Amino acid sequence: MLRQLEAALKAAGDPTRSRILKLLEDDGLCVCQVQAVLHLAPSTVSKHLAILKAAGLVDDRREGRWIRYALAGGEHNPYARGILGLIRRALKRDPKIRDDRRRLKEVLGMPLAEVCALGPAGKAATTASKGPERASRPGRPRG
Amino acid sequence: MLRQLEAALKAAGDPTRSRILKLLEDDGLCVCQVQAVLHLAPSTVSKHLAILKAAGLVDDRREGRWIRYALAGGEHNPYARGILGLIRRALKRDPKIRDDRRRLKEVLGMPLAEVCALGPAGKAATTASKGPERASRPGRPRG
DNA sequence: TCTACACTTCGCCATATGACGAACTGGAGG
DNA sequence: CCTCCAGTTCGTCATATGGCGAAGTGTAGA
């Protein structure tokens, strides 16, 4: 019990991970989308998501060749709902979170394949650069 | 904002500190009382309380020669109330927390001066050993 | 079966954290 | 002024954490 609470609070207590949780509020995202918003190495994002998953704050689900991460319903950790609720209510006006949200909008406007090709620093551009081509899959992985 | 949330979650996310927060639920305590319950060095307890204070989860107040720590009202950190509420609801059945509560009861039954003389390992005894003598101050620091 | 690629795991590094004992601080009381 | 002592601060240590790139895994598709 103490262990579960500790895991959940520690998971949410890292600034990168609370940013991720905020990104996931509206919709599930795959690793490369998170990566494109946060400008971090894929291994780093993957690790953070694994920590969030281990803490029961996030669920993952394979979807084609992507894996979609989404906020958990609280089945695996009794404290998840409380903490996620707290995070949801928090940081609404935080400048960094607002920036993330803006970048997320741009990312959601691009085809997934293109997002994944961006690399950790978002090299291609802030807005979509390759323009016309649409991925064979829908823009984002949805059930 | 992100910083405050991070501070509060990290402060509460350490198992020793969440134990301390649980100890403070009913009443304010001084360092040596916490020390007596947790069996930790005074410097360690002091540091943890300083972290909790910096995170806005705890207030301190000089009271005679002791300093009384108590849960904060949330004036210094907008996320304090939420997190403290979460902690309060949590861990009610946790065995370690129950143990702490039991030890706390014993400690509250002893005169403060005796508690402070116990040392980090609670050398004197589990129950009060010196018996009769009562401290000049009340058993615990109260307003 | 082979390639492509989204993601994970591993090894490494720099920094942060939690524990302790020793030394310091400052209020209470002689 | 001096002593006592609860509490803090400092220095040190072992371990945990967060970041990266390189290598490994497993699925989709040619």
XYZ file of N, CA and C in Angstrom, chain B residues 4 6 46 54 70 73 75 88 96-97 126 128 138 141 143:
45
model
N 5.901 23.908 -8.089
C 5.210 23.697 -6.813
C 4.570 22.322 -6.753
N 5.524 19.721 -8.448
C 6.634 18.775 -8.336
C 7.124 18.671 -6.892
N 14.842 15.965 10.783
C 14.829 17.408 10.581
C 14.825 17.755 9.094
N 9.243 23.129 3.003
C 9.560 23.835 1.756
C 8.502 23.554 0.694
N 3.201 20.793 12.120
C 1.814 20.375 11.901
C 1.477 20.480 10.423
N -2.094 24.466 6.156
C -3.448 24.748 5.691
C -3.524 24.939 4.196
N -1.638 27.480 2.534
C -1.414 28.881 2.178
C -0.203 29.059 1.262
N -4.418 11.672 3.534
C -5.283 11.408 4.685
C -6.204 10.223 4.407
N 2.482 -0.852 8.126
C 3.550 -0.015 8.660
C 2.982 1.258 9.294
N 1.967 1.788 8.647
C 1.329 2.997 9.191
C 0.631 2.678 10.516
N 10.089 0.317 24.963
C 8.956 0.526 24.070
C 7.871 1.271 24.815
N 6.981 3.490 28.458
C 7.703 4.410 29.344
C 8.420 3.632 30.433
N 3.819 20.435 29.363
C 2.802 19.418 29.073
C 3.383 18.317 28.196
N 3.572 19.421 22.970
C 3.455 20.861 22.751
C 2.133 21.220 22.092
N -0.923 24.425 21.480
C -1.160 25.873 21.595
C -1.850 26.124 22.851
